[in-house]
Short mmCIF file of C-alpha atoms in Angstrom, two decimals:
data_model
loop_
_atom_site.label_atom_id
_atom_site.label_comp_id
_atom_site.label_asym_id
_atom_site.label_seq_id
_atom_site.Cartn_x
_atom_site.Cartn_y
_atom_site.Cartn_z
CA MET A 1 -25.79 28.49 -4.20
CA PHE A 2 -28.04 26.61 -6.46
CA ALA A 3 -25.48 25.82 -9.07
CA VAL A 4 -23.44 24.13 -6.09
CA PHE A 5 -26.14 22.11 -5.21
CA VAL A 6 -27.21 20.93 -8.50
CA LEU A 7 -23.58 19.85 -9.18
CA SER A 8 -23.15 18.12 -6.08
CA LEU A 9 -26.63 16.72 -7.05
CA PHE A 10 -25.64 15.41 -10.24
CA LEU A 11 -21.94 13.87 -8.50
CA GLN A 12 -23.63 11.80 -6.21
CA ASN A 13 -25.94 10.53 -9.04
CA LEU A 14 -23.07 9.96 -11.09
CA ALA A 15 -20.58 8.22 -8.48
CA GLN A 16 -24.00 5.87 -7.77
CA ILE A 17 -24.20 4.86 -11.49
CA SER A 18 -20.37 3.99 -11.86
CA ALA A 19 -21.00 2.13 -8.57
CA LEU A 20 -23.94 -0.08 -9.82
CA GLY A 21 -22.11 -0.10 -13.06
CA SER A 22 -18.64 -1.50 -11.50
CA CYS A 23 -20.89 -4.65 -8.99
CA TRP A 24 -22.85 -5.58 -12.57
CA THR A 25 -19.85 -5.73 -14.29
CA ASP A 26 -16.68 -6.63 -12.48
CA GLY A 27 -17.94 -8.02 -9.34
CA GLN A 28 -16.95 -5.47 -7.17
CA CYS A 29 -20.03 -5.58 -4.42
CA ALA A 30 -18.86 -4.17 -1.19
CA ARG A 31 -20.36 -2.05 1.02
CA HIS A 32 -23.04 -1.84 -1.70
CA SER A 33 -26.22 1.04 -0.84
CA PRO A 34 -28.55 -0.73 -0.70
CA LYS A 35 -27.28 -3.65 0.90
CA PHE A 36 -27.70 -7.00 -0.81
CA LYS A 37 -29.49 -9.92 1.75
CA THR A 38 -28.89 -12.56 -0.93
CA ILE A 39 -26.50 -13.08 -3.97
CA PRO A 40 -27.68 -10.70 -6.69
CA GLY A 41 -29.32 -12.54 -9.86
CA ASN A 42 -28.29 -9.59 -12.48
CA LEU A 43 -24.74 -9.66 -12.34
CA THR A 44 -23.05 -11.14 -15.21
CA PHE A 45 -21.90 -14.15 -13.66
CA SER A 46 -20.33 -16.56 -16.77
CA THR A 47 -17.60 -13.59 -17.07
CA LEU A 48 -16.86 -12.85 -13.45
CA SER A 49 -13.23 -13.76 -12.22
CA ARG A 50 -13.92 -11.84 -8.47
CA LEU A 51 -17.24 -12.21 -6.69
CA VAL A 52 -16.57 -9.05 -3.70
CA LEU A 53 -19.92 -9.08 -1.52
CA LYS A 54 -18.71 -8.36 1.99
CA PHE A 55 -20.13 -5.37 4.46
CA ASN A 56 -23.90 -5.87 3.10
CA ALA A 57 -26.50 -7.81 5.20
CA ILE A 58 -26.92 -11.02 3.30
CA GLU A 59 -28.03 -13.83 5.27
CA MET A 60 -28.56 -16.94 2.82
CA VAL A 61 -27.08 -18.72 -0.08
CA THR A 62 -29.24 -21.15 -1.09
CA SER A 63 -26.33 -22.06 -3.58
CA VAL A 64 -23.58 -20.63 -5.35
CA PRO A 65 -24.31 -19.44 -8.68
CA GLU A 66 -22.48 -21.24 -11.80
CA MET A 67 -19.45 -18.97 -12.42
CA PRO A 68 -17.00 -20.85 -14.78
CA ARG A 69 -14.51 -18.30 -14.77
CA LEU A 70 -14.45 -17.63 -10.56
CA THR A 71 -11.51 -17.34 -8.39
CA HIS A 72 -12.44 -15.45 -5.85
CA LEU A 73 -15.31 -15.30 -3.69
CA VAL A 74 -15.67 -13.23 -0.66
CA LEU A 75 -18.59 -13.43 1.80
CA SER A 76 -16.78 -11.54 4.79
CA TYR A 77 -18.56 -9.44 6.97
CA ASN A 78 -22.38 -10.37 6.63
CA ARG A 79 -24.81 -12.32 8.30
CA LEU A 80 -24.55 -16.13 6.73
CA LYS A 81 -25.65 -19.09 9.07
CA GLU A 82 -24.55 -21.50 7.16
CA PHE A 83 -22.71 -22.28 3.36
CA PRO A 84 -24.32 -25.02 0.87
CA TRP A 85 -20.76 -26.56 0.65
CA SER A 86 -22.54 -28.45 -2.06
CA SER A 87 -22.40 -26.20 -4.53
CA LEU A 88 -19.13 -25.44 -5.08
CA HIS A 89 -18.81 -27.24 -8.28
CA ASN A 90 -20.65 -24.75 -9.94
CA ALA A 91 -17.39 -22.47 -9.46
CA PRO A 92 -14.68 -24.78 -10.70
CA HIS A 93 -11.75 -22.96 -10.59
CA ILE A 94 -12.30 -21.10 -7.48
CA THR A 95 -8.95 -20.40 -5.45
CA ASN A 96 -10.05 -18.39 -2.62
CA LEU A 97 -13.14 -18.84 -0.78
CA GLU A 98 -13.67 -15.97 2.09
CA LEU A 99 -16.46 -16.68 4.61
CA ASP A 100 -15.14 -15.16 7.68
CA ASN A 101 -16.98 -12.94 9.74
CA ASN A 102 -20.34 -14.24 9.73
CA ASP A 103 -22.47 -16.33 11.96
CA ILE A 104 -21.62 -19.42 10.72
CA THR A 105 -22.44 -22.25 13.47
CA ARG A 106 -21.51 -25.30 11.13
CA VAL A 107 -19.75 -27.10 8.51
CA ASP A 108 -20.40 -30.17 6.47
CA ALA A 109 -18.65 -33.27 7.73
CA TYR A 110 -17.77 -34.25 4.71
CA VAL A 111 -17.32 -31.72 1.49
CA ASP A 112 -15.90 -32.05 -2.46
CA PHE A 113 -14.27 -28.95 -3.13
CA PRO A 114 -12.79 -27.86 -6.57
CA ARG A 115 -9.43 -28.38 -6.65
CA SER A 116 -8.48 -25.22 -7.68
CA LEU A 117 -9.65 -24.30 -4.28
CA THR A 118 -6.22 -23.41 -2.34
CA HIS A 119 -7.45 -20.92 0.41
CA LEU A 120 -10.36 -20.91 2.59
CA ARG A 121 -11.15 -18.68 5.32
CA LEU A 122 -13.23 -19.28 8.04
CA GLN A 123 -12.30 -17.30 10.96
CA SER A 124 -14.65 -15.25 13.18
CA ASN A 125 -17.76 -16.82 12.88
CA ARG A 126 -19.73 -19.06 15.60
CA ILE A 127 -18.20 -22.53 14.78
CA ALA A 128 -17.68 -25.10 17.49
CA SER A 129 -16.44 -28.50 15.40
CA ILE A 130 -14.32 -28.65 12.26
CA PRO A 131 -13.95 -32.21 11.81
CA GLU A 132 -10.97 -34.05 9.84
CA THR A 133 -13.50 -35.70 7.15
CA PHE A 134 -13.86 -31.62 6.74
CA LEU A 135 -11.04 -31.26 4.32
CA THR A 136 -10.82 -35.40 2.94
CA GLY A 137 -12.02 -33.98 -0.17
CA ALA A 138 -9.86 -31.45 -0.61
CA LYS A 139 -7.33 -32.03 -3.17
CA PRO A 140 -5.40 -28.96 -4.57
CA PHE A 141 -3.22 -29.06 -7.58
CA GLY A 142 -0.02 -27.80 -5.54
CA ASN A 143 -0.89 -30.16 -2.62
CA MET A 144 -0.84 -27.34 0.18
CA PHE A 145 -4.12 -26.01 1.66
CA TYR A 146 -5.06 -22.79 3.80
CA LEU A 147 -7.47 -22.96 6.34
CA TRP A 148 -8.45 -20.28 8.74
CA MET A 149 -10.35 -20.91 11.81
CA TRP A 150 -9.35 -18.72 14.31
CA HIS A 151 -12.24 -17.18 16.31
CA ASN A 152 -14.59 -19.97 16.84
CA PRO A 153 -15.87 -21.27 19.72
CA PHE A 154 -13.98 -24.57 19.73
CA ARG A 155 -15.31 -27.34 21.39
CA CYS A 156 -12.35 -29.67 22.75
CA ASP A 157 -13.25 -32.83 21.95
CA CYS A 158 -12.04 -35.65 19.87
CA GLU A 159 -13.09 -33.99 16.66
CA ALA A 160 -10.64 -31.14 17.38
CA ARG A 161 -7.57 -33.49 18.29
CA TRP A 162 -6.06 -33.17 14.22
CA ILE A 163 -6.21 -29.28 14.87
CA ALA A 164 -3.87 -29.80 18.25
CA ARG A 165 -1.74 -32.47 16.87
CA SER A 166 -1.05 -30.16 13.91
CA ARG A 167 -0.47 -26.62 16.00
CA ARG A 168 2.42 -28.93 18.36
CA CYS A 169 4.38 -30.25 15.34
CA VAL A 170 4.36 -27.36 13.72
CA LEU A 171 5.21 -25.51 16.90
CA ALA A 172 7.84 -28.57 17.75
CA HIS A 173 9.28 -27.92 14.58
CA ARG A 174 9.62 -24.03 13.98
CA GLY A 175 13.04 -23.63 13.76
CA ASP A 176 12.73 -26.37 11.00
CA GLY A 177 11.28 -24.38 8.75
CA CYS A 178 7.71 -24.91 8.71
CA VAL A 179 7.56 -21.51 9.35
CA ASN A 180 8.38 -18.07 8.77
CA THR A 181 10.20 -19.08 5.40
CA THR A 182 9.18 -19.10 1.77
CA PRO A 183 6.32 -22.17 0.82
CA GLU A 184 8.73 -24.21 -0.44
CA ARG A 185 10.67 -24.53 2.78
CA VAL A 186 7.11 -24.47 5.03
CA GLU A 187 5.50 -27.49 2.30
CA SER A 188 8.73 -29.64 2.53
CA CYS A 189 9.29 -29.17 6.30
CA MET A 190 5.23 -29.55 7.00
CA LEU A 191 5.87 -33.14 4.30
CA ALA A 192 8.56 -34.45 6.75
CA ASN A 193 6.80 -33.54 10.17
CA CYS A 194 3.15 -32.53 9.97
CA ASN A 195 1.92 -34.43 7.73
CA PHE A 196 -1.10 -36.25 9.22
CA HIS A 197 -4.29 -35.60 7.60
CA PRO A 198 -5.43 -38.85 5.41
CA ASN A 199 -5.68 -36.79 2.03
CA GLY A 200 -1.61 -36.25 1.86
CA VAL A 201 -2.76 -32.44 1.37
CA VAL A 202 -0.16 -30.67 3.40
CA ILE A 203 -2.78 -28.58 5.21
CA ILE A 204 -1.66 -24.93 6.82
CA LEU A 205 -3.59 -23.88 9.43
CA ASP A 206 -4.09 -19.73 10.59
CA VAL A 207 -0.90 -18.62 8.70
CA PRO A 208 -0.51 -15.89 11.39
CA GLU A 209 0.43 -18.32 13.89
CA ASN A 210 2.25 -20.53 11.72
CA ARG A 211 4.08 -17.41 10.30
CA TYR A 212 5.30 -15.63 13.77
CA ILE A 213 4.77 -18.25 16.54
CA SER A 214 7.59 -16.80 18.62
CA GLN A 215 5.54 -13.53 18.31
CA LEU A 216 1.97 -14.05 18.57
CA ILE A 217 -0.31 -12.26 20.22
CA HIS A 218 -3.21 -14.96 22.11
CA THR A 219 -5.87 -13.19 19.78
CA PHE A 220 -5.09 -15.63 16.72
CA VAL A 221 -4.53 -18.29 18.94
CA LEU A 222 -7.33 -21.06 18.87
CA LYS A 223 -8.58 -21.66 22.47
CA CYS A 224 -11.10 -24.55 23.89
CA TYR A 225 -14.58 -22.85 24.54
CA SER A 226 -16.05 -25.76 25.67
CA PRO A 227 -16.51 -28.16 27.66
CA ILE A 228 -16.09 -26.07 31.12
CA GLU A 229 -12.75 -27.59 31.87
CA LEU A 230 -11.03 -26.52 29.55
CA LYS A 231 -12.13 -23.02 28.64
CA GLY A 232 -9.32 -20.60 27.73
CA GLN A 233 -6.45 -23.70 27.30
CA PHE A 234 -4.82 -23.30 24.18
CA VAL A 235 -6.03 -26.26 21.59
CA ARG A 236 -2.81 -27.11 20.89
CA ASP A 237 -1.58 -27.94 24.76
CA VAL A 238 -4.87 -30.25 25.23
CA ASN A 239 -4.28 -34.36 24.95
CA LEU A 240 -7.74 -35.24 23.61
CA PRO A 241 -9.27 -38.60 23.07
CA THR A 242 -9.05 -40.26 19.77
CA CYS A 243 -12.24 -40.77 18.26
CA PRO A 244 -14.29 -44.17 17.11
CA SER A 245 -12.82 -45.20 13.61
CA ASN A 246 -16.01 -45.04 12.42
CA SER A 247 -16.48 -41.23 13.11
CA HIS A 248 -13.95 -40.13 10.48
CA SER A 249 -15.89 -42.27 7.24
CA THR A 250 -15.99 -40.24 4.00
CA SER A 251 -19.35 -41.12 4.14
CA VAL A 252 -20.83 -40.11 6.63
CA LYS A 253 -24.14 -37.46 5.93
CA PRO A 254 -23.21 -33.52 6.44
CA GLN A 255 -23.23 -32.94 10.09
CA GLY A 256 -23.79 -29.72 12.17
CA THR A 257 -21.82 -28.47 15.31
CA GLU A 258 -23.32 -27.13 17.99
CA ALA A 259 -24.40 -23.12 17.84
CA TYR A 260 -22.58 -20.69 19.77
CA SER A 261 -23.97 -17.88 21.86
CA PRO A 262 -21.59 -15.19 21.91
CA SER A 263 -20.69 -13.74 25.43
CA THR A 264 -20.74 -10.99 26.84
CA SER A 265 -16.72 -11.72 28.15
CA GLY A 266 -14.68 -8.68 26.25
CA THR A 267 -11.95 -11.92 25.58
CA GLN A 268 -14.60 -13.76 23.25
CA GLN A 269 -15.96 -10.80 21.58
CA VAL A 270 -15.16 -11.01 17.90
CA GLU A 271 -13.14 -7.51 16.65
CA LYS A 272 -14.01 -7.63 13.22
CA LYS A 273 -11.31 -6.02 11.52
CA GLU A 274 -10.42 -7.01 7.70
CA LEU A 275 -7.36 -9.56 7.67
CA GLN A 276 -5.98 -10.39 4.05
CA VAL A 277 -3.69 -12.86 4.08
CA THR A 278 -2.63 -14.33 0.47
CA PHE A 279 0.21 -16.38 -1.05
CA SER A 280 3.11 -14.80 -3.70
CA GLY A 281 5.50 -16.10 -5.29
CA GLN A 282 8.51 -16.38 -2.99
CA THR A 283 7.52 -16.03 0.46
CA THR A 284 3.67 -16.16 2.21
CA THR A 285 3.38 -11.95 3.16
CA ASP A 286 -0.24 -10.27 3.48
CA SER A 287 -1.59 -8.22 0.77
CA ASN A 288 -4.90 -6.99 -0.64
CA LEU A 289 -5.68 -8.70 -3.94
CA ARG A 290 -6.53 -6.32 -6.36
CA THR A 291 -7.15 -7.21 -10.25
CA PRO A 292 -5.11 -5.11 -12.17
CA SER A 293 -8.16 -3.91 -14.39
CA THR A 294 -10.03 -3.53 -11.17
CA GLY A 295 -7.57 -1.15 -10.06
CA PHE A 296 -7.32 0.97 -13.43
CA TRP A 297 -10.89 1.83 -13.91
CA LYS A 298 -11.20 2.78 -10.29
CA ALA A 299 -8.28 4.53 -10.73
CA PHE A 300 -9.63 6.22 -14.34
CA THR A 301 -13.59 6.65 -12.82
CA ALA A 302 -11.54 8.47 -9.87
CA ILE A 303 -9.69 11.17 -11.93
CA PHE A 304 -12.14 11.25 -14.77
CA LEU A 305 -14.89 12.61 -11.93
CA GLY A 306 -12.42 14.53 -10.57
CA ALA A 307 -11.81 16.34 -13.76
CA LEU A 308 -14.96 16.90 -14.36
CA LEU A 309 -15.93 18.19 -11.03
CA ALA A 310 -12.54 20.88 -11.75
CA VAL A 311 -14.60 21.62 -15.27
CA LEU A 312 -18.15 22.23 -13.98
CA VAL A 313 -16.67 24.45 -10.71
CA VAL A 314 -14.36 26.44 -13.07
CA ALA A 315 -17.94 26.49 -15.65
CA SER A 316 -19.69 28.09 -12.32
CA PHE A 317 -16.89 30.83 -11.14
CA SER A 318 -16.58 31.60 -15.14
CA VAL A 319 -20.58 32.09 -15.46
CA ARG A 320 -21.24 33.51 -12.02
CA SER A 321 -18.34 36.03 -13.40
CA TRP A 322 -19.75 36.89 -16.68
CA GLN A 323 -23.54 37.05 -15.24
CA ARG A 324 -21.84 39.77 -12.50
CA ARG A 325 -19.71 41.80 -15.25
CA ARG A 326 -23.00 41.68 -17.97
CA LYS A 327 -25.28 43.06 -15.00
CA ARG A 328 -22.58 45.81 -14.09
CA THR A 329 -22.43 47.25 -18.01
CA ASP A 330 -25.90 47.08 -18.27
CA ARG A 331 -25.97 49.54 -14.89
CA LEU A 332 -23.04 52.16 -16.41
CA HIS A 333 -25.02 51.94 -20.13
CA ARG A 334 -28.44 52.68 -18.61
CA ALA A 335 -26.66 55.73 -16.35
CA ARG A 336 -24.86 57.23 -19.24
CA MET A 337 -28.07 57.51 -21.33
CA ARG A 338 -29.77 58.90 -18.30
CA ARG A 339 -27.20 61.37 -18.29
CA ARG A 340 -27.13 62.43 -21.78
CA ALA A 341 -31.11 62.54 -21.80
CA ARG A 342 -30.44 65.06 -18.77
CA ASP A 343 -27.95 67.16 -20.74
CA ARG A 344 -30.58 66.89 -23.88
CA ARG A 345 -33.23 68.55 -22.13
CA ARG A 346 -31.01 71.06 -20.85
CA HIS A 347 -29.58 72.06 -24.06
CA GLN A 348 -32.70 72.18 -25.59
CA ASP A 349 -34.29 74.19 -22.47
CA GLU A 350 -31.36 76.53 -22.94
CA ARG A 351 -31.84 77.26 -26.41
CA PHE A 352 -35.40 78.24 -26.08
CA GLU A 353 -34.69 80.70 -23.37
CA GLU A 354 -32.17 82.21 -25.78
CA GLU A 355 -34.80 82.39 -28.57
CA THR A 356 -37.45 83.22 -26.60
CA GLY A 357 -35.58 85.82 -24.52
CA PHE A 358 -37.61 84.17 -21.55
#
């Protein structure tokens, strides 16, 4: 039993060391123990291509560290209330930024996004408004920008008009190739029919809805949370007024949106399930982004630990079996020696009786 306890302790320590090494070297820091409360400062930022910090307890990020090779930054399922948008230039090659399932209450009025950024996840937060100017600085090389925003308590006012207009247009042209087809056809359809954003970039909102409009469950349809007279209505079905022209100026200072106080209503509670939606070469698909090297090393570590466990278990049983055989051999040897001693004494007594006549 002691050997089994020592073995389990050794394997636990080995697994923890392996996890720490994975976090430090390749940025795989999800579900870290103990949980991170901010981005750790001892990572190899200069070589990281992915930094995955989901399912921790991060409450604040004051600045995005300088990561010249980073393409994916994953901060999902934390406790962020805001994000330092102005420091995104520290990751000049970032393509995917995942901030979903946090407590973010606002976005800036204008962000100078890196040109490499094409996928931004903001769903399942507490954001009340995303102004059209927020994406004016998005100018990706491929001219397509994916924004996820469902499960937010949206305020249906003039700042949501661009969202409602885009939703209605996609719904109207769902049979023309704006949904459920290859990215090339989606881009062509959107450019021809629904390209309303001033920066000329095709903005794709909430990929699941754009792919499956006719089959979409209401969970993923953006609804109004305020004002009270519009609460519960689909954003795409609401006719909203046009904002004054000066409210869309790109020189506006970053403005916050009103905070959201979660209600006890079941329809407003965000069920935090992982949804990985990415972009393939042929069509818009759901998958889990993983780098081949990361998968290889994780598989190698699992195989190594499994083989080590098997060797240690076999060695433990072999040692215990050898010890049992050794004890049994020792007992038999002592028993033989005692019998021989008794036989010698009996033989000596018999000879003494013959010689003396007693």
